[in-house]
Short mmCIF file of C-alpha atoms and ligand atoms in Angstrom, two decimals:
data_model
loop_
_atom_site.label_atom_id
_atom_site.label_comp_id
_atom_site.label_asym_id
_atom_site.label_seq_id
_atom_site.Cartn_x
_atom_site.Cartn_y
_atom_site.Cartn_z
CA UNK A 1 5.05 -11.90 -27.86
CA UNK A 2 1.88 -10.87 -29.60
CA UNK A 3 -0.02 -11.36 -26.38
CA UNK A 4 2.42 -9.19 -24.51
CA UNK A 5 1.98 -6.41 -27.02
CA UNK A 6 -1.77 -6.56 -26.65
CA UNK A 7 -1.39 -6.48 -22.90
CA UNK A 8 0.93 -3.45 -23.06
CA UNK A 9 -1.55 -1.70 -25.26
CA UNK A 10 -4.34 -2.31 -22.77
CA UNK A 11 -2.27 -1.08 -19.85
CA UNK A 12 -1.24 2.05 -21.66
CA UNK A 13 -4.89 2.88 -22.13
CA UNK A 14 -5.28 3.00 -18.40
CA UNK A 15 -3.74 5.53 -16.12
CA UNK A 16 -2.15 3.98 -13.03
CA UNK A 17 -1.27 6.19 -10.10
CA UNK A 18 -0.74 6.24 -6.39
CA UNK A 19 -3.09 8.28 -4.25
CA UNK A 20 -4.13 8.77 -0.71
CA UNK A 21 -7.69 8.19 0.45
CA UNK A 22 -8.92 11.40 1.98
CA UNK A 23 -12.36 10.14 2.93
CA UNK A 24 -14.37 7.01 2.53
CA UNK A 25 -18.11 6.58 2.39
CA UNK A 26 -20.78 4.16 1.27
CA UNK A 27 -20.72 5.43 -2.31
CA UNK A 28 -16.95 5.39 -2.75
CA UNK A 29 -13.89 7.32 -1.73
CA UNK A 30 -12.25 10.65 -2.35
CA UNK A 31 -8.66 10.46 -3.59
CA UNK A 32 -5.91 12.92 -2.95
CA UNK A 33 -3.03 13.01 -5.43
CA UNK A 34 0.45 14.22 -4.62
CA UNK A 35 -0.02 17.24 -6.90
CA UNK A 36 -2.86 18.40 -4.67
CA UNK A 37 -5.66 17.35 -7.00
CA UNK A 38 -8.53 15.29 -5.72
CA UNK A 39 -11.05 13.00 -7.38
CA UNK A 40 -13.90 10.68 -6.53
CA UNK A 41 -13.27 6.99 -7.03
CA UNK A 42 -15.01 3.67 -6.82
CA UNK A 43 -13.52 0.72 -5.05
CA UNK A 44 -12.82 -2.49 -6.97
CA UNK A 45 -14.35 -5.56 -5.43
CA UNK A 46 -10.98 -7.30 -4.94
CA UNK A 47 -10.08 -4.52 -2.49
CA UNK A 48 -13.02 -5.42 -0.29
CA UNK A 49 -11.87 -9.02 -0.27
CA UNK A 50 -8.43 -8.08 1.11
CA UNK A 51 -9.21 -5.22 3.47
CA UNK A 52 -12.72 -4.61 4.68
CA UNK A 53 -12.93 -1.01 3.62
CA UNK A 54 -10.58 1.67 2.45
CA UNK A 55 -10.24 4.23 5.21
CA UNK A 56 -9.12 7.81 5.55
CA UNK A 57 -5.32 7.96 5.25
CA UNK A 58 -4.88 4.79 3.21
CA UNK A 59 -2.29 4.74 0.46
CA UNK A 60 -3.78 3.20 -2.65
CA UNK A 61 -2.97 2.08 -6.15
CA UNK A 62 -5.59 3.62 -8.38
CA UNK A 63 -6.41 3.29 -12.03
CA UNK A 64 -8.45 5.37 -14.45
CA UNK A 65 -10.75 3.28 -16.61
CA UNK A 66 -13.46 4.58 -18.90
CA UNK A 67 -13.17 8.01 -17.46
CA UNK A 68 -13.58 6.94 -13.82
CA UNK A 69 -11.09 6.27 -11.06
CA UNK A 70 -10.96 2.92 -9.32
CA UNK A 71 -9.10 1.88 -6.20
CA UNK A 72 -7.29 -1.33 -7.11
CA UNK A 73 -5.17 -1.98 -4.06
CA UNK A 74 -4.65 -0.66 -0.56
CA UNK A 75 -0.98 -0.55 0.43
CA UNK A 76 0.15 -1.85 3.79
CA UNK A 77 -1.17 0.18 6.67
CA UNK A 78 0.66 1.51 9.70
CA UNK A 79 -0.55 3.66 12.56
CA UNK A 80 -4.17 2.57 12.72
CA UNK A 81 -6.87 4.29 14.65
CA UNK A 82 -9.49 1.79 15.74
CA UNK A 83 -12.63 1.85 17.74
CA UNK A 84 -15.29 -0.65 18.67
CA UNK A 85 -18.46 -0.32 16.65
CA UNK A 86 -21.84 -0.18 18.41
CA UNK A 87 -22.23 -3.92 17.70
CA UNK A 88 -18.90 -4.72 19.31
CA UNK A 89 -16.73 -5.15 16.25
CA UNK A 90 -13.31 -3.61 15.92
CA UNK A 91 -13.43 -0.97 13.25
CA UNK A 92 -10.52 0.80 11.57
CA UNK A 93 -11.29 4.50 11.37
CA UNK A 94 -8.10 5.79 9.84
CA UNK A 95 -4.70 4.58 8.72
CA UNK A 96 -1.14 5.80 8.45
CA UNK A 97 -1.29 8.29 11.27
CA UNK A 98 2.10 9.43 12.54
CA UNK A 99 1.01 11.43 15.56
CA UNK A 100 -2.03 12.05 17.71
CA UNK A 101 -2.18 15.56 19.12
CA UNK A 102 -4.60 15.99 21.98
CA UNK A 103 -5.73 19.61 22.04
CA UNK A 104 -7.10 20.83 25.36
CA UNK A 105 -7.87 24.40 26.37
CA UNK A 106 -6.92 25.41 29.89
CA UNK A 107 -10.19 27.33 30.08
CA UNK A 108 -13.30 28.07 27.99
CA UNK A 109 -14.23 25.23 27.67
CA UNK A 110 -12.83 24.01 31.00
CA UNK A 111 -10.07 21.43 30.71
CA UNK A 112 -11.29 17.86 30.98
CA UNK A 113 -8.63 15.57 32.32
CA UNK A 114 -10.85 12.55 31.62
CA UNK A 115 -10.89 13.26 27.91
CA UNK A 116 -7.13 13.77 27.78
CA UNK A 117 -6.47 10.49 29.60
CA UNK A 118 -8.89 8.57 27.43
CA UNK A 119 -7.41 9.94 24.21
CA UNK A 120 -3.82 9.30 25.32
CA UNK A 121 -4.68 5.75 26.42
CA UNK A 122 -6.40 5.13 23.11
CA UNK A 123 -3.36 6.41 21.16
CA UNK A 124 -1.12 4.26 23.31
CA UNK A 125 -3.20 1.16 22.65
CA UNK A 126 -2.97 1.82 18.91
CA UNK A 127 0.83 2.29 19.23
CA UNK A 128 0.53 5.86 18.02
CA UNK A 129 2.88 8.51 19.35
CA UNK A 130 0.94 11.27 21.09
CA UNK A 131 1.47 14.82 22.29
CA UNK A 132 -0.58 17.21 24.40
CA UNK A 133 -1.25 20.81 23.43
CA UNK A 134 -2.50 23.12 26.16
CA UNK A 135 -4.17 25.86 24.18
CA UNK A 136 -5.66 29.21 25.24
CA UNK A 137 -2.69 29.75 27.55
CA UNK A 138 -3.55 33.46 27.35
CA UNK A 139 -6.49 32.65 29.66
CA UNK A 140 -4.28 31.29 32.45
CA UNK A 141 -5.13 34.04 34.92
CA UNK A 142 -8.85 33.20 34.76
CA UNK A 143 -10.19 31.76 37.99
CA UNK A 144 -11.32 28.47 36.51
CA UNK A 145 -8.19 27.94 34.38
CA UNK A 146 -6.28 24.70 34.80
CA UNK A 147 -2.69 25.10 35.98
CA UNK A 148 -0.42 24.54 32.96
CA UNK A 149 2.67 23.87 35.11
CA UNK A 150 0.98 21.00 36.94
CA UNK A 151 -0.21 19.55 33.63
CA UNK A 152 3.26 19.88 32.15
CA UNK A 153 4.67 17.97 35.11
CA UNK A 154 2.05 15.20 34.97
CA UNK A 155 1.90 14.65 31.22
CA UNK A 156 5.41 15.76 30.34
CA UNK A 157 7.80 14.77 33.11
CA UNK A 158 5.83 11.85 34.55
CA UNK A 159 4.04 10.34 31.54
CA UNK A 160 6.68 11.35 28.99
CA UNK A 161 4.55 13.09 26.39
CA UNK A 162 5.55 16.21 24.51
CA UNK A 163 3.53 19.04 26.08
CA UNK A 164 3.15 22.40 24.35
CA UNK A 165 1.59 25.56 25.73
CA UNK A 166 -0.02 27.57 22.96
CA UNK A 167 -2.15 30.60 22.28
CA UNK A 168 -3.41 31.77 18.94
CA UNK A 169 -4.00 35.16 20.56
CA UNK A 170 -0.44 35.83 21.77
CA UNK A 171 1.29 33.48 19.34
CA UNK A 172 2.97 31.59 22.15
CA UNK A 173 4.02 28.08 21.16
CA UNK A 174 2.68 28.35 17.60
CA UNK A 175 6.11 27.84 16.02
CA UNK A 176 6.64 24.76 18.21
CA UNK A 177 3.23 23.47 17.17
CA UNK A 178 4.21 23.91 13.53
CA UNK A 179 7.45 21.98 14.13
CA UNK A 180 5.57 19.27 16.00
CA UNK A 181 3.22 18.43 13.15
CA UNK A 182 5.38 19.18 10.14
CA UNK A 183 5.93 16.31 7.65
CA UNK A 184 3.45 14.10 9.48
CA UNK A 185 -0.09 12.82 9.21
CA UNK A 186 -1.59 14.15 12.37
CA UNK A 187 -4.88 13.36 14.07
CA UNK A 188 -6.15 16.15 16.30
CA UNK A 189 -8.21 14.95 19.23
CA UNK A 190 -10.06 17.30 21.47
CA UNK A 191 -13.50 18.31 22.56
CA UNK A 192 -15.26 21.02 20.63
CA UNK A 193 -13.98 24.61 20.84
CA UNK A 194 -10.58 23.87 22.35
CA UNK A 195 -9.05 25.64 19.33
CA UNK A 196 -8.03 22.83 16.95
CA UNK A 197 -9.12 24.70 13.83
CA UNK A 198 -7.67 27.97 15.14
CA UNK A 199 -4.26 26.34 15.68
CA UNK A 200 -4.22 25.01 12.13
CA UNK A 201 -5.30 28.40 10.81
CA UNK A 202 -2.54 30.06 12.80
CA UNK A 203 0.07 28.14 10.82
CA UNK A 204 -1.89 27.95 7.55
CA UNK A 205 -3.88 31.17 7.27
CA UNK A 206 -4.52 30.44 3.58
CA UNK A 207 -6.75 27.45 4.36
CA UNK A 208 -10.48 27.92 4.35
CA UNK A 209 -11.40 26.36 7.67
CA UNK A 210 -14.27 27.35 9.89
CA UNK A 211 -13.59 28.52 13.42
CA UNK A 212 -16.52 27.87 15.73
CA UNK A 213 -17.68 29.79 18.75
CA UNK A 214 -17.44 28.57 22.31
CA UNK A 215 -21.00 27.67 23.04
CA UNK A 216 -22.37 26.47 26.36
CA UNK A 217 -24.20 23.67 24.58
CA UNK A 218 -21.09 22.36 22.86
CA UNK A 219 -18.64 22.44 25.75
CA UNK A 220 -19.69 18.88 26.57
CA UNK A 221 -17.93 17.81 23.42
CA UNK A 222 -20.39 17.62 20.61
CA UNK A 223 -18.80 16.66 17.35
CA UNK A 224 -20.11 17.64 13.97
CA UNK A 225 -17.71 15.75 11.69
CA UNK A 226 -19.30 12.44 10.79
CA UNK A 227 -16.42 10.50 9.30
CA UNK A 228 -12.69 11.07 9.20
CA UNK A 229 -11.15 13.09 6.40
CA UNK A 230 -7.66 14.06 5.41
CA UNK A 231 -6.75 17.69 4.84
CA UNK A 232 -3.43 18.42 3.12
CA UNK A 233 -1.62 21.29 4.84
CA UNK A 234 1.29 21.06 2.43
CA UNK A 235 2.84 18.29 0.32
CA UNK A 236 4.10 16.34 3.30
CA UNK A 237 1.85 17.37 6.17
CA UNK A 238 -1.68 16.07 6.52
CA UNK A 239 -4.30 16.72 9.05
CA UNK A 240 -6.70 13.98 9.92
CA UNK A 241 -10.00 15.38 10.98
CA UNK A 242 -11.57 12.65 13.06
CA UNK A 243 -14.89 12.60 14.88
CA UNK A 244 -12.97 13.26 18.06
CA UNK A 245 -14.95 11.71 20.84
CA UNK A 246 -15.93 8.45 19.22
CA UNK A 247 -12.55 7.88 17.64
CA UNK A 248 -10.76 8.03 20.95
CA UNK A 249 -12.89 5.60 22.83
CA UNK A 250 -11.20 2.98 24.95
CA UNK A 251 -14.06 0.48 24.75
CA UNK A 252 -12.03 -1.99 22.75
CA UNK A 253 -9.13 -2.13 25.19
CA UNK A 254 -9.32 -5.30 27.32
CA UNK A 255 -9.59 -4.28 30.97
CA UNK A 256 -6.43 -6.13 31.96
CA UNK A 257 -4.48 -4.29 29.24
CA UNK A 258 -5.63 -0.80 30.14
CA UNK A 259 -2.87 -0.34 32.72
CA UNK A 260 -0.25 -0.59 29.98
CA UNK A 261 -1.84 2.38 28.21
CA UNK A 262 -0.93 4.73 31.07
CA UNK A 263 2.70 5.30 30.18
CA UNK A 264 4.02 6.25 33.62
CA UNK A 265 2.55 3.17 35.32
CA UNK A 266 5.10 1.12 33.39
CA UNK A 267 7.98 3.03 34.95
CA UNK A 268 7.36 1.76 38.48
CA UNK A 269 7.16 -1.68 39.94
CA UNK A 270 6.98 -4.56 39.85
CA UNK A 271 3.86 -5.06 41.95
CA UNK A 272 3.56 -8.07 44.23
CA UNK A 273 1.08 -9.72 41.86
CA UNK A 274 1.91 -9.96 38.19
CA UNK A 275 -1.72 -9.48 37.24
CA UNK A 276 -2.13 -6.54 39.61
CA UNK A 277 -4.75 -4.10 38.34
CA UNK A 278 -3.38 -1.33 40.58
CA UNK A 279 -6.64 -1.04 42.47
CA UNK A 280 -6.58 -2.24 46.05
CA UNK A 281 -4.06 -5.07 45.81
CA UNK A 282 -1.37 -5.21 48.51
CA UNK A 283 2.16 -4.06 47.68
CA UNK A 284 1.07 -2.36 44.49
CA UNK A 285 3.88 -0.25 43.04
CA UNK A 286 1.46 2.07 41.27
CA UNK A 287 -0.69 2.95 44.28
CA UNK A 288 2.55 3.34 46.27
CA UNK A 289 3.86 5.75 43.65
CA UNK A 290 0.58 7.68 43.84
CA UNK A 291 0.98 8.00 47.62
CA UNK A 292 4.54 9.25 47.15
CA UNK A 293 3.48 11.75 44.48
CA UNK A 294 5.54 10.04 41.77
CA UNK A 295 2.36 9.25 39.84
CA UNK A 296 -0.39 11.83 39.71
CA UNK A 297 -3.48 10.93 41.71
CA UNK A 298 -5.88 12.16 39.06
CA UNK A 299 -4.23 10.02 36.39
CA UNK A 300 -4.71 7.01 38.62
CA UNK A 301 -8.34 7.97 39.22
CA UNK A 302 -8.87 8.33 35.47
CA UNK A 303 -7.46 4.85 35.03
CA UNK A 304 -9.77 3.40 37.70
CA UNK A 305 -12.73 5.13 36.11
CA UNK A 306 -11.98 3.60 32.70
CA UNK A 307 -11.34 0.24 34.32
CA UNK A 308 -14.81 0.21 35.87
CA UNK A 309 -16.60 1.82 32.99
CA UNK A 310 -19.24 -0.34 31.37
CA UNK A 311 -18.59 -0.60 27.69
CA UNK A 312 -20.89 1.58 25.68
CA UNK A 313 -22.44 -1.32 23.83
N1 GDP B 1 -8.51 33.06 24.14
C1 GDP B 1 -8.27 32.16 23.18
N2 GDP B 1 -9.28 31.75 22.38
C2 GDP B 1 -9.02 30.84 21.41
C3 GDP B 1 -7.72 30.32 21.23
N3 GDP B 1 -7.79 29.40 20.22
C4 GDP B 1 -9.06 29.40 19.79
N4 GDP B 1 -9.83 30.27 20.50
C5 GDP B 1 -11.28 30.51 20.32
O1 GDP B 1 -11.99 29.34 20.69
C6 GDP B 1 -13.15 29.18 19.86
C7 GDP B 1 -13.18 27.80 19.23
O2 GDP B 1 -12.09 27.66 18.34
P1 GDP B 1 -12.06 26.52 17.20
O3 GDP B 1 -10.73 26.67 16.55
O4 GDP B 1 -13.24 26.59 16.33
O5 GDP B 1 -12.12 25.20 18.08
P2 GDP B 1 -12.30 23.68 17.60
O6 GDP B 1 -13.73 23.32 17.79
O7 GDP B 1 -11.43 22.89 18.52
O8 GDP B 1 -11.85 23.59 16.18
C8 GDP B 1 -13.10 30.31 18.85
O9 GDP B 1 -13.94 31.34 19.33
C9 GDP B 1 -11.66 30.75 18.86
O10 GDP B 1 -11.50 32.09 18.51
C10 GDP B 1 -6.66 30.79 22.09
O11 GDP B 1 -5.49 30.39 22.00
N5 GDP B 1 -7.01 31.70 23.04
MG1 MG B 2 -12.89 22.87 14.50
ZN1 ZN B 3 -0.18 -2.74 41.09
#
């Protein structure tokens, strides 16, 4: 009994809370509390024993001891975003993501189907729901603009993703975008200058976010964010700012599994061979569907490109 009292007394000296990890670095993590406050914290060594590292998006039990916050436990993760590190190890970049939104602009910078397909395949592999936003729809009459109706057919009707057409200039689709991400932890994927920050600002003008310029040098997809961080948009909606290009790599997907990451390939078939890679095999349901126009040729080409891509490490 005496012991219990002493124990209670010790516990009451500490402040135990739940928090979300907004970013994680070598020196510790940044916590985000439900009241909107944030604080730096160190990570207790028993955490490292259980999970390798706390990551952006983690839910954690934290405690305040001697004036400093400590992460004591990482709660079970769902919705992981993983990539393969340069030395070939699987690395968790972020946790508890509800939705990946691929943001592409139909022009300026020109739409890159390859990036979209890679990001969608990566989301698929991680079992994360994904949606495609076609931004800068106000530029659709430009000569080099991608055709939004074709993209809607390919990614919406055929592949089954939610596709939105948006413009922060005309306001088209902004309400739908707000609905899409509300009450979720959302990772935005997209090359630089497609309008990710502008879209967030359109629904949260009070946030202090920097909108960049479209720059010839950056249209190749330079990314400036080094590690993922979590930005609260309101109490229940979080934005995960990930280093877009690296995070959505497909390097870690085994080649024979890649075909399952192209949603619409799973709707046709079966092929003659169970292990068909949908390349040049006879009686392949996927290449047949491509010939018939049921599966988009460019999606199939994207798949073949990823299939033959040498891993980056
Ligand atoms: N015409 C047009 N320009 C846009 C739209 N959305 C963003 N932009 C412009 O595209 C540039 C890059 O936007 P930004 O939000 O910084 O892109 P991010 O790099 O994806 O975050 C800025 O000059 C924006 O003003 C849009 O819907 N239409
Ligand atoms: Mg930005
Ligand atoms: Zn096949």
